[in-house]
Amino acid sequence: MSILLGRVVVITGASSGIGEACALAFVAKGAKVVLAARRAQRLETLVDRLGAAGGEALAVATDVTNEDAVANLFEQAMARFGQVDVLINNAGIADSTPAEDTPLDLWRKVIDTNLTSAFLCARAAIPIMKRQGHGRILNVGSISAKVPRANSPAYTASKWGLDGLTRALAIDCRADNIAVSVFHPGIVATELGGGMSSLPDDLVAQPEDAADVIVHMANLPDHLNFYEALVVQNKIPFLGRG
Ligand code: NDP
């Protein structure tokens, strides 16, 4: 029986792509899910779909860069389910702008969405998880936290920062039985940055592939931490020359 049965999973960026696929995959394991993103209608449609599949889900329209909105997300989750066992910090935006063309507003938007959001959600989740005596926080990083694309200073910095935040939280939270980990996807066929539709099938993963890994990382006994995972297309030039 899955440890996720009956557990409550908060998923940010659940209105599309990897987050949406995670919602379906966690519900398939018997978890209840709390869906956060800005596009409320998409979340409600997903709640209906999960309900039809026998799952329990709550949609909370949330801008994860907003401190009050994040506080509301966790208040709503607790009011409905009374616990938060897993947090998936998945919300993110892409950016491909060279440094000299990046206005400060854009820099801040990327850092706020991809990094500060994870801090805000973790900060809200940790006291809840401490009281419960267990918890798991999984951040969705990127292959860009290992090998950046050209012309992506803000995105790259946000994902390297998220990597650092993951390790810092993993250390600070372990005494309270909260496992903090990071999953770095390669190229996933989602709406991110306008979509990857032009790439051949064997150069992309599907959102379900990423969700399978995330669920696998979360589907462990509470005293174990699958700390880090990186999934790359076998044919992309990541591992080295030749
Ligand atoms: P999508 O664009 O499909 O999903 C991004 C999600 O983030 C959406 O649900 C969006 O919802 C949400 N989001 C964006 N900004 C905010 C915000 N301010 N507040 C709340 N939610 C927000 O892309 P992916 O599924 O691909 O992206 C998920 C994660 O995976 C991201 O962190 C991304 O960096 C990472 N990743 C993706 C890769 C890929 O190739 N696709 C590769 C490596 C990493 P809404 O607009 O409704 O708010």
PDB file of C-alpha atoms and ligand atoms in Angstrom:
ATOM      1  CA  MET A   1       0.000   0.000   0.000  1.00  0.00           C
ATOM      2  CA  SER A   2       1.353   3.469  -0.898  1.00  0.00           C
ATOM      3  CA  ILE A   3       2.379   5.757   1.954  1.00  0.00           C
ATOM      4  CA  LEU A   4       0.632   8.459  -0.099  1.00  0.00           C
ATOM      5  CA  LEU A   5      -2.796   6.963   0.541  1.00  0.00           C
ATOM      6  CA  GLY A   6      -4.847   9.644   2.313  1.00  0.00           C
ATOM      7  CA  ARG A   7      -1.938  12.065   2.409  1.00  0.00           C
ATOM      8  CA  VAL A   8      -2.413  15.688   1.414  1.00  0.00           C
ATOM      9  CA  VAL A   9      -0.213  17.098  -1.329  1.00  0.00           C
ATOM     10  CA  VAL A  10      -0.041  20.803  -2.162  1.00  0.00           C
ATOM     11  CA  ILE A  11       1.064  21.322  -5.760  1.00  0.00           C
ATOM     12  CA  THR A  12       1.975  24.748  -7.106  1.00  0.00           C
ATOM     13  CA  GLY A  13       1.749  25.372 -10.832  1.00  0.00           C
ATOM     14  CA  ALA A  14      -1.000  22.769 -11.049  1.00  0.00           C
ATOM     15  CA  SER A  15      -2.921  24.433 -13.885  1.00  0.00           C
ATOM     16  CA  SER A  16      -0.798  22.881 -16.648  1.00  0.00           C
ATOM     17  CA  GLY A  17       2.187  20.769 -17.573  1.00  0.00           C
ATOM     18  CA  ILE A  18       4.129  18.909 -14.887  1.00  0.00           C
ATOM     19  CA  GLY A  19       1.951  20.214 -12.032  1.00  0.00           C
ATOM     20  CA  GLU A  20      -1.268  19.048 -13.666  1.00  0.00           C
ATOM     21  CA  ALA A  21       0.262  15.642 -14.396  1.00  0.00           C
ATOM     22  CA  CYS A  22       1.431  15.457 -10.753  1.00  0.00           C
ATOM     23  CA  ALA A  23      -2.122  16.059  -9.534  1.00  0.00           C
ATOM     24  CA  LEU A  24      -3.380  13.115 -11.575  1.00  0.00           C
ATOM     25  CA  ALA A  25      -0.472  10.898 -10.534  1.00  0.00           C
ATOM     26  CA  PHE A  26      -0.775  11.655  -6.799  1.00  0.00           C
ATOM     27  CA  VAL A  27      -4.528  11.068  -6.855  1.00  0.00           C
ATOM     28  CA  ALA A  28      -3.903   7.744  -8.590  1.00  0.00           C
ATOM     29  CA  LYS A  29      -1.853   6.812  -5.481  1.00  0.00           C
ATOM     30  CA  GLY A  30      -4.758   7.719  -3.204  1.00  0.00           C
ATOM     31  CA  ALA A  31      -3.514  11.155  -2.136  1.00  0.00           C
ATOM     32  CA  LYS A  32      -5.687  14.250  -1.782  1.00  0.00           C
ATOM     33  CA  VAL A  33      -4.393  17.263  -3.649  1.00  0.00           C
ATOM     34  CA  VAL A  34      -4.483  21.010  -3.230  1.00  0.00           C
ATOM     35  CA  LEU A  35      -4.012  22.770  -6.547  1.00  0.00           C
ATOM     36  CA  ALA A  36      -2.418  26.218  -6.720  1.00  0.00           C
ATOM     37  CA  ALA A  37      -1.899  28.486  -9.727  1.00  0.00           C
ATOM     38  CA  ARG A  38      -3.290  31.764 -11.015  1.00  0.00           C
ATOM     39  CA  ARG A  39      -5.646  30.379 -13.684  1.00  0.00           C
ATOM     40  CA  ALA A  40      -8.614  29.481 -11.478  1.00  0.00           C
ATOM     41  CA  GLN A  41     -10.811  28.075 -14.246  1.00  0.00           C
ATOM     42  CA  ARG A  42      -8.157  25.552 -15.249  1.00  0.00           C
ATOM     43  CA  LEU A  43      -7.824  24.445 -11.638  1.00  0.00           C
ATOM     44  CA  GLU A  44     -11.589  23.992 -11.282  1.00  0.00           C
ATOM     45  CA  THR A  45     -11.691  21.914 -14.460  1.00  0.00           C
ATOM     46  CA  LEU A  46      -8.910  19.740 -13.042  1.00  0.00           C
ATOM     47  CA  VAL A  47     -10.774  19.364  -9.729  1.00  0.00           C
ATOM     48  CA  ASP A  48     -13.750  18.027 -11.701  1.00  0.00           C
ATOM     49  CA  ARG A  49     -11.528  15.651 -13.643  1.00  0.00           C
ATOM     50  CA  LEU A  50      -9.879  14.362 -10.470  1.00  0.00           C
ATOM     51  CA  GLY A  51     -13.282  13.995  -8.810  1.00  0.00           C
ATOM     52  CA  ALA A  52     -14.506  11.941 -11.753  1.00  0.00           C
ATOM     53  CA  ALA A  53     -11.466   9.702 -11.226  1.00  0.00           C
ATOM     54  CA  GLY A  54     -12.508   9.183  -7.592  1.00  0.00           C
ATOM     55  CA  GLY A  55     -10.039  11.692  -6.172  1.00  0.00           C
ATOM     56  CA  GLU A  56     -10.407  14.545  -3.724  1.00  0.00           C
ATOM     57  CA  ALA A  57      -9.014  17.916  -4.743  1.00  0.00           C
ATOM     58  CA  LEU A  58      -9.208  21.550  -3.731  1.00  0.00           C
ATOM     59  CA  ALA A  59      -8.424  24.447  -6.044  1.00  0.00           C
ATOM     60  CA  VAL A  60      -6.987  27.613  -4.528  1.00  0.00           C
ATOM     61  CA  ALA A  61      -6.290  30.388  -7.012  1.00  0.00           C
ATOM     62  CA  THR A  62      -2.852  31.578  -5.927  1.00  0.00           C
ATOM     63  CA  ASP A  63      -0.113  33.842  -7.169  1.00  0.00           C
ATOM     64  CA  VAL A  64       2.820  32.121  -5.479  1.00  0.00           C
ATOM     65  CA  THR A  65       4.902  35.287  -5.575  1.00  0.00           C
ATOM     66  CA  ASN A  66       2.426  36.936  -3.216  1.00  0.00           C
ATOM     67  CA  GLU A  67       3.012  36.406   0.509  1.00  0.00           C
ATOM     68  CA  ASP A  68      -0.651  36.816   1.479  1.00  0.00           C
ATOM     69  CA  ALA A  69      -1.836  34.532  -1.304  1.00  0.00           C
ATOM     70  CA  VAL A  70       0.567  31.807  -0.153  1.00  0.00           C
ATOM     71  CA  ALA A  71      -0.648  32.187   3.436  1.00  0.00           C
ATOM     72  CA  ASN A  72      -4.211  31.828   2.155  1.00  0.00           C
ATOM     73  CA  LEU A  73      -3.259  28.697   0.185  1.00  0.00           C
ATOM     74  CA  PHE A  74      -2.095  26.901   3.320  1.00  0.00           C
ATOM     75  CA  GLU A  75      -5.028  28.202   5.389  1.00  0.00           C
ATOM     76  CA  GLN A  76      -7.428  26.803   2.789  1.00  0.00           C
ATOM     77  CA  ALA A  77      -5.569  23.500   2.652  1.00  0.00           C
ATOM     78  CA  MET A  78      -5.693  23.133   6.436  1.00  0.00           C
ATOM     79  CA  ALA A  79      -9.337  24.206   6.633  1.00  0.00           C
ATOM     80  CA  ARG A  80     -10.340  21.548   4.097  1.00  0.00           C
ATOM     81  CA  PHE A  81      -8.005  18.657   4.948  1.00  0.00           C
ATOM     82  CA  GLY A  82      -6.425  19.458   8.347  1.00  0.00           C
ATOM     83  CA  GLN A  83      -2.941  18.408   7.248  1.00  0.00           C
ATOM     84  CA  VAL A  84      -0.254  19.016   4.609  1.00  0.00           C
ATOM     85  CA  ASP A  85       2.059  16.063   4.134  1.00  0.00           C
ATOM     86  CA  VAL A  86       3.797  16.928   0.874  1.00  0.00           C
ATOM     87  CA  LEU A  87       4.555  20.219  -0.853  1.00  0.00           C
ATOM     88  CA  ILE A  88       5.548  20.238  -4.510  1.00  0.00           C
ATOM     89  CA  ASN A  89       7.111  23.602  -5.400  1.00  0.00           C
ATOM     90  CA  ASN A  90       6.616  23.354  -9.142  1.00  0.00           C
ATOM     91  CA  ALA A  91       5.345  26.768 -10.323  1.00  0.00           C
ATOM     92  CA  GLY A  92       7.764  28.412 -12.687  1.00  0.00           C
ATOM     93  CA  ILE A  93       8.282  30.559 -15.749  1.00  0.00           C
ATOM     94  CA  ALA A  94      10.960  30.419 -18.421  1.00  0.00           C
ATOM     95  CA  ASP A  95      13.068  33.280 -19.651  1.00  0.00           C
ATOM     96  CA  SER A  96      15.602  33.593 -22.437  1.00  0.00           C
ATOM     97  CA  THR A  97      16.917  37.127 -22.212  1.00  0.00           C
ATOM     98  CA  PRO A  98      20.599  38.081 -22.196  1.00  0.00           C
ATOM     99  CA  ALA A  99      21.690  40.050 -19.118  1.00  0.00           C
ATOM    100  CA  GLU A 100      22.150  43.324 -20.961  1.00  0.00           C
ATOM    101  CA  ASP A 101      18.551  43.194 -22.220  1.00  0.00           C
ATOM    102  CA  THR A 102      16.976  42.111 -18.926  1.00  0.00           C
ATOM    103  CA  PRO A 103      15.051  44.893 -17.175  1.00  0.00           C
ATOM    104  CA  LEU A 104      15.113  44.687 -13.381  1.00  0.00           C
ATOM    105  CA  ASP A 105      11.366  43.982 -13.334  1.00  0.00           C
ATOM    106  CA  LEU A 106      11.844  40.882 -15.489  1.00  0.00           C
ATOM    107  CA  TRP A 107      14.766  39.668 -13.358  1.00  0.00           C
ATOM    108  CA  ARG A 108      12.649  40.068 -10.221  1.00  0.00           C
ATOM    109  CA  LYS A 109       9.654  38.340 -11.813  1.00  0.00           C
ATOM    110  CA  VAL A 110      11.698  35.254 -12.713  1.00  0.00           C
ATOM    111  CA  ILE A 111      13.422  35.078  -9.318  1.00  0.00           C
ATOM    112  CA  ASP A 112      10.134  35.677  -7.476  1.00  0.00           C
ATOM    113  CA  THR A 113       8.262  33.033  -9.456  1.00  0.00           C
ATOM    114  CA  ASN A 114      10.906  30.317  -9.526  1.00  0.00           C
ATOM    115  CA  LEU A 115      12.746  30.841  -6.231  1.00  0.00           C
ATOM    116  CA  THR A 116      11.019  33.165  -3.758  1.00  0.00           C
ATOM    117  CA  SER A 117       7.761  31.259  -4.258  1.00  0.00           C
ATOM    118  CA  ALA A 118       9.438  28.062  -3.031  1.00  0.00           C
ATOM    119  CA  PHE A 119      10.751  29.900   0.035  1.00  0.00           C
ATOM    120  CA  LEU A 120       7.288  31.349   0.775  1.00  0.00           C
ATOM    121  CA  CYS A 121       5.528  27.993   0.396  1.00  0.00           C
ATOM    122  CA  ALA A 122       8.164  26.137   2.428  1.00  0.00           C
ATOM    123  CA  ARG A 123       7.983  28.783   5.138  1.00  0.00           C
ATOM    124  CA  ALA A 124       4.227  28.242   5.380  1.00  0.00           C
ATOM    125  CA  ALA A 125       4.430  24.445   5.220  1.00  0.00           C
ATOM    126  CA  ILE A 126       7.252  23.831   7.714  1.00  0.00           C
ATOM    127  CA  PRO A 127       5.350  24.742  10.915  1.00  0.00           C
ATOM    128  CA  ILE A 128       2.448  22.526   9.817  1.00  0.00           C
ATOM    129  CA  MET A 129       4.788  19.630   9.047  1.00  0.00           C
ATOM    130  CA  LYS A 130       6.656  20.115  12.342  1.00  0.00           C
ATOM    131  CA  ARG A 131       3.387  19.787  14.264  1.00  0.00           C
ATOM    132  CA  GLN A 132       2.532  16.640  12.324  1.00  0.00           C
ATOM    133  CA  GLY A 133       5.957  15.125  12.982  1.00  0.00           C
ATOM    134  CA  HIS A 134       6.606  14.480   9.302  1.00  0.00           C
ATOM    135  CA  GLY A 135       6.594  16.179   5.917  1.00  0.00           C
ATOM    136  CA  ARG A 136       8.175  16.271   2.502  1.00  0.00           C
ATOM    137  CA  ILE A 137       9.019  19.274   0.333  1.00  0.00           C
ATOM    138  CA  LEU A 138      10.023  18.623  -3.246  1.00  0.00           C
ATOM    139  CA  ASN A 139      11.275  21.436  -5.445  1.00  0.00           C
ATOM    140  CA  VAL A 140      11.127  21.235  -9.219  1.00  0.00           C
ATOM    141  CA  GLY A 141      14.453  22.561 -10.422  1.00  0.00           C
ATOM    142  CA  SER A 142      15.850  22.193 -13.917  1.00  0.00           C
ATOM    143  CA  ILE A 143      18.704  20.806 -15.917  1.00  0.00           C
ATOM    144  CA  SER A 144      19.568  24.522 -16.097  1.00  0.00           C
ATOM    145  CA  ALA A 145      20.731  24.196 -12.483  1.00  0.00           C
ATOM    146  CA  LYS A 146      23.464  21.899 -13.843  1.00  0.00           C
ATOM    147  CA  VAL A 147      24.176  23.172 -17.351  1.00  0.00           C
ATOM    148  CA  PRO A 148      22.559  26.494 -18.326  1.00  0.00           C
ATOM    149  CA  ARG A 149      21.319  27.420 -21.754  1.00  0.00           C
ATOM    150  CA  ALA A 150      22.876  30.487 -23.347  1.00  0.00           C
ATOM    151  CA  ASN A 151      21.003  33.726 -22.702  1.00  0.00           C
ATOM    152  CA  SER A 152      19.185  32.651 -19.559  1.00  0.00           C
ATOM    153  CA  PRO A 153      20.817  34.486 -16.627  1.00  0.00           C
ATOM    154  CA  ALA A 154      17.611  35.034 -14.631  1.00  0.00           C
ATOM    155  CA  TYR A 155      16.224  31.523 -15.178  1.00  0.00           C
ATOM    156  CA  THR A 156      19.588  29.904 -14.486  1.00  0.00           C
ATOM    157  CA  ALA A 157      20.139  31.967 -11.334  1.00  0.00           C
ATOM    158  CA  SER A 158      16.638  31.116 -10.110  1.00  0.00           C
ATOM    159  CA  LYS A 159      17.204  27.385 -10.514  1.00  0.00           C
ATOM    160  CA  TRP A 160      20.710  27.420  -8.991  1.00  0.00           C
ATOM    161  CA  GLY A 161      19.179  29.385  -6.129  1.00  0.00           C
ATOM    162  CA  LEU A 162      16.450  26.789  -5.783  1.00  0.00           C
ATOM    163  CA  ASP A 163      19.111  24.096  -5.624  1.00  0.00           C
ATOM    164  CA  GLY A 164      20.784  25.985  -2.766  1.00  0.00           C
ATOM    165  CA  LEU A 165      17.480  26.573  -0.995  1.00  0.00           C
ATOM    166  CA  THR A 166      16.778  22.849  -1.229  1.00  0.00           C
ATOM    167  CA  ARG A 167      20.023  21.891   0.475  1.00  0.00           C
ATOM    168  CA  ALA A 168      19.684  24.566   3.163  1.00  0.00           C
ATOM    169  CA  LEU A 169      16.140  23.462   4.001  1.00  0.00           C
ATOM    170  CA  ALA A 170      17.084  19.789   3.879  1.00  0.00           C
ATOM    171  CA  ILE A 171      19.634  20.436   6.623  1.00  0.00           C
ATOM    172  CA  ASP A 172      17.411  22.682   8.721  1.00  0.00           C
ATOM    173  CA  CYS A 173      14.347  20.452   8.507  1.00  0.00           C
ATOM    174  CA  ARG A 174      15.797  16.972   8.945  1.00  0.00           C
ATOM    175  CA  ALA A 175      15.641  17.061  12.753  1.00  0.00           C
ATOM    176  CA  ASP A 176      11.880  17.548  12.419  1.00  0.00           C
ATOM    177  CA  ASN A 177      11.487  14.609  10.077  1.00  0.00           C
ATOM    178  CA  ILE A 178      10.839  16.819   7.070  1.00  0.00           C
ATOM    179  CA  ALA A 179      12.601  15.631   3.908  1.00  0.00           C
ATOM    180  CA  VAL A 180      13.489  18.306   1.347  1.00  0.00           C
ATOM    181  CA  SER A 181      14.561  17.296  -2.137  1.00  0.00           C
ATOM    182  CA  VAL A 182      14.895  18.495  -5.720  1.00  0.00           C
ATOM    183  CA  PHE A 183      13.933  17.052  -9.070  1.00  0.00           C
ATOM    184  CA  HIS A 184      15.662  18.448 -12.159  1.00  0.00           C
ATOM    185  CA  PRO A 185      13.764  17.755 -15.393  1.00  0.00           C
ATOM    186  CA  GLY A 186      15.422  18.014 -18.784  1.00  0.00           C
ATOM    187  CA  ILE A 187      13.140  19.014 -21.640  1.00  0.00           C
ATOM    188  CA  VAL A 188       9.455  18.365 -21.005  1.00  0.00           C
ATOM    189  CA  ALA A 189       6.709  18.984 -23.567  1.00  0.00           C
ATOM    190  CA  THR A 190       4.661  21.629 -21.745  1.00  0.00           C
ATOM    191  CA  GLU A 191       3.518  25.210 -22.245  1.00  0.00           C
ATOM    192  CA  LEU A 192       6.682  26.544 -20.582  1.00  0.00           C
ATOM    193  CA  GLY A 193       8.276  29.335 -22.571  1.00  0.00           C
ATOM    194  CA  GLY A 194       5.756  28.931 -25.382  1.00  0.00           C
ATOM    195  CA  GLY A 195       6.061  25.150 -25.669  1.00  0.00           C
ATOM    196  CA  MET A 196       8.473  22.601 -27.079  1.00  0.00           C
ATOM    197  CA  SER A 197       6.270  21.359 -29.899  1.00  0.00           C
ATOM    198  CA  SER A 198       8.944  21.753 -32.573  1.00  0.00           C
ATOM    199  CA  LEU A 199      11.235  19.153 -31.000  1.00  0.00           C
ATOM    200  CA  PRO A 200      11.126  15.499 -32.070  1.00  0.00           C
ATOM    201  CA  ASP A 201       9.524  13.023 -29.671  1.00  0.00           C
ATOM    202  CA  ASP A 202      12.808  11.458 -28.631  1.00  0.00           C
ATOM    203  CA  LEU A 203      14.146  14.836 -27.494  1.00  0.00           C
ATOM    204  CA  VAL A 204      11.351  15.563 -25.044  1.00  0.00           C
ATOM    205  CA  ALA A 205       9.799  13.926 -22.014  1.00  0.00           C
ATOM    206  CA  GLN A 206       6.072  14.070 -21.419  1.00  0.00           C
ATOM    207  CA  PRO A 207       4.674  15.751 -18.288  1.00  0.00           C
ATOM    208  CA  GLU A 208       3.547  12.295 -17.112  1.00  0.00           C
ATOM    209  CA  ASP A 209       7.174  11.092 -17.210  1.00  0.00           C
ATOM    210  CA  ALA A 210       8.185  13.922 -14.890  1.00  0.00           C
ATOM    211  CA  ALA A 211       5.179  13.325 -12.624  1.00  0.00           C
ATOM    212  CA  ASP A 212       6.061   9.628 -12.326  1.00  0.00           C
ATOM    213  CA  VAL A 213       9.519  10.548 -11.013  1.00  0.00           C
ATOM    214  CA  ILE A 214       8.120  13.111  -8.577  1.00  0.00           C
ATOM    215  CA  VAL A 215       5.557  10.676  -7.198  1.00  0.00           C
ATOM    216  CA  HIS A 216       8.253   8.015  -6.897  1.00  0.00           C
ATOM    217  CA  MET A 217      10.438  10.440  -4.905  1.00  0.00           C
ATOM    218  CA  ALA A 218       7.524  11.236  -2.591  1.00  0.00           C
ATOM    219  CA  ASN A 219       6.369   7.652  -2.245  1.00  0.00           C
ATOM    220  CA  LEU A 220       8.960   6.647   0.352  1.00  0.00           C
ATOM    221  CA  PRO A 221       8.832   5.973   4.077  1.00  0.00           C
ATOM    222  CA  ASP A 222       9.043   9.235   6.047  1.00  0.00           C
ATOM    223  CA  HIS A 223      12.577   8.583   7.311  1.00  0.00           C
ATOM    224  CA  LEU A 224      14.011   8.379   3.755  1.00  0.00           C
ATOM    225  CA  ASN A 225      14.846  11.251   1.428  1.00  0.00           C
ATOM    226  CA  PHE A 226      15.288  10.711  -2.313  1.00  0.00           C
ATOM    227  CA  TYR A 227      17.351  13.878  -2.268  1.00  0.00           C
ATOM    228  CA  GLU A 228      17.984  14.602  -5.929  1.00  0.00           C
ATOM    229  CA  ALA A 229      16.962  13.366  -9.353  1.00  0.00           C
ATOM    230  CA  LEU A 230      17.923  14.478 -12.833  1.00  0.00           C
ATOM    231  CA  VAL A 231      16.151  13.173 -15.913  1.00  0.00           C
ATOM    232  CA  VAL A 232      17.722  14.002 -19.254  1.00  0.00           C
ATOM    233  CA  GLN A 233      17.023  12.895 -22.777  1.00  0.00           C
ATOM    234  CA  ASN A 234      19.560  10.251 -23.614  1.00  0.00           C
ATOM    235  CA  LYS A 235      20.463  12.003 -26.868  1.00  0.00           C
ATOM    236  CA  ILE A 236      21.064  15.549 -25.646  1.00  0.00           C
ATOM    237  CA  PRO A 237      24.713  16.546 -25.199  1.00  0.00           C
ATOM    238  CA  PHE A 238      24.642  16.794 -21.427  1.00  0.00           C
ATOM    239  CA  LEU A 239      26.975  14.095 -20.193  1.00  0.00           C
ATOM    240  CA  GLY A 240      30.041  15.065 -22.233  1.00  0.00           C
ATOM    241  CA  ARG A 241      31.697  14.994 -25.632  1.00  0.00           C
ATOM    242  CA  GLY A 242      31.483  12.243 -28.218  1.00  0.00           C
TER     243      GLY A 242
HETATM  244  P1  NDP B   1       3.925  25.087 -17.545  1.00  0.00           P
HETATM  245  O1  NDP B   1       4.077  26.445 -18.164  1.00  0.00           O
HETATM  246  O2  NDP B   1       3.022  24.116 -18.186  1.00  0.00           O
HETATM  247  O3  NDP B   1       3.509  25.231 -16.026  1.00  0.00           O
HETATM  248  C1  NDP B   1       3.952  26.263 -15.195  1.00  0.00           C
HETATM  249  C2  NDP B   1       2.973  26.402 -14.059  1.00  0.00           C
HETATM  250  O4  NDP B   1       3.433  27.433 -13.163  1.00  0.00           O
HETATM  251  C3  NDP B   1       1.577  26.787 -14.514  1.00  0.00           C
HETATM  252  O5  NDP B   1       0.632  25.989 -13.842  1.00  0.00           O
HETATM  253  C4  NDP B   1       1.451  28.233 -14.072  1.00  0.00           C
HETATM  254  O6  NDP B   1       0.104  28.500 -13.715  1.00  0.00           O
HETATM  255  C5  NDP B   1       2.335  28.245 -12.846  1.00  0.00           C
HETATM  256  N1  NDP B   1       2.757  29.585 -12.461  1.00  0.00           N
HETATM  257  C6  NDP B   1       3.558  30.432 -13.155  1.00  0.00           C
HETATM  258  N2  NDP B   1       3.660  31.595 -12.476  1.00  0.00           N
HETATM  259  C7  NDP B   1       2.909  31.465 -11.354  1.00  0.00           C
HETATM  260  C8  NDP B   1       2.597  32.319 -10.278  1.00  0.00           C
HETATM  261  N3  NDP B   1       3.089  33.576 -10.184  1.00  0.00           N
HETATM  262  N4  NDP B   1       1.773  31.883  -9.316  1.00  0.00           N
HETATM  263  C9  NDP B   1       1.265  30.619  -9.380  1.00  0.00           C
HETATM  264  N5  NDP B   1       1.526  29.766 -10.364  1.00  0.00           N
HETATM  265  C10 NDP B   1       2.339  30.190 -11.348  1.00  0.00           C
HETATM  266  O7  NDP B   1       5.408  24.527 -17.474  1.00  0.00           O
HETATM  267  P2  NDP B   1       6.053  23.206 -16.817  1.00  0.00           P
HETATM  268  O8  NDP B   1       5.026  22.272 -16.355  1.00  0.00           O
HETATM  269  O9  NDP B   1       7.072  22.731 -17.782  1.00  0.00           O
HETATM  270  O10 NDP B   1       6.827  23.848 -15.582  1.00  0.00           O
HETATM  271  C11 NDP B   1       6.781  23.337 -14.277  1.00  0.00           C
HETATM  272  C12 NDP B   1       8.165  23.475 -13.646  1.00  0.00           C
HETATM  273  O11 NDP B   1       9.084  22.636 -14.348  1.00  0.00           O
HETATM  274  C13 NDP B   1       8.749  24.887 -13.698  1.00  0.00           C
HETATM  275  O12 NDP B   1       9.323  25.203 -12.444  1.00  0.00           O
HETATM  276  C14 NDP B   1       9.841  24.783 -14.751  1.00  0.00           C
HETATM  277  O13 NDP B   1      10.889  25.692 -14.551  1.00  0.00           O
HETATM  278  C15 NDP B   1      10.279  23.340 -14.552  1.00  0.00           C
HETATM  279  N6  NDP B   1      11.003  22.791 -15.700  1.00  0.00           N
HETATM  280  C16 NDP B   1      10.360  22.570 -16.877  1.00  0.00           C
HETATM  281  C17 NDP B   1      11.066  22.086 -17.970  1.00  0.00           C
HETATM  282  C18 NDP B   1      10.429  21.854 -19.297  1.00  0.00           C
HETATM  283  O14 NDP B   1      11.156  21.528 -20.246  1.00  0.00           O
HETATM  284  N7  NDP B   1       9.118  22.009 -19.436  1.00  0.00           N
HETATM  285  C19 NDP B   1      12.509  21.779 -17.868  1.00  0.00           C
HETATM  286  C20 NDP B   1      13.078  22.038 -16.593  1.00  0.00           C
HETATM  287  C21 NDP B   1      12.344  22.527 -15.547  1.00  0.00           C
HETATM  288  P3  NDP B   1      -0.690  29.882 -13.942  1.00  0.00           P
HETATM  289  O15 NDP B   1      -0.167  30.495 -15.206  1.00  0.00           O
HETATM  290  O16 NDP B   1      -2.115  29.421 -14.019  1.00  0.00           O
HETATM  291  O17 NDP B   1      -0.410  30.690 -12.725  1.00  0.00           O
END
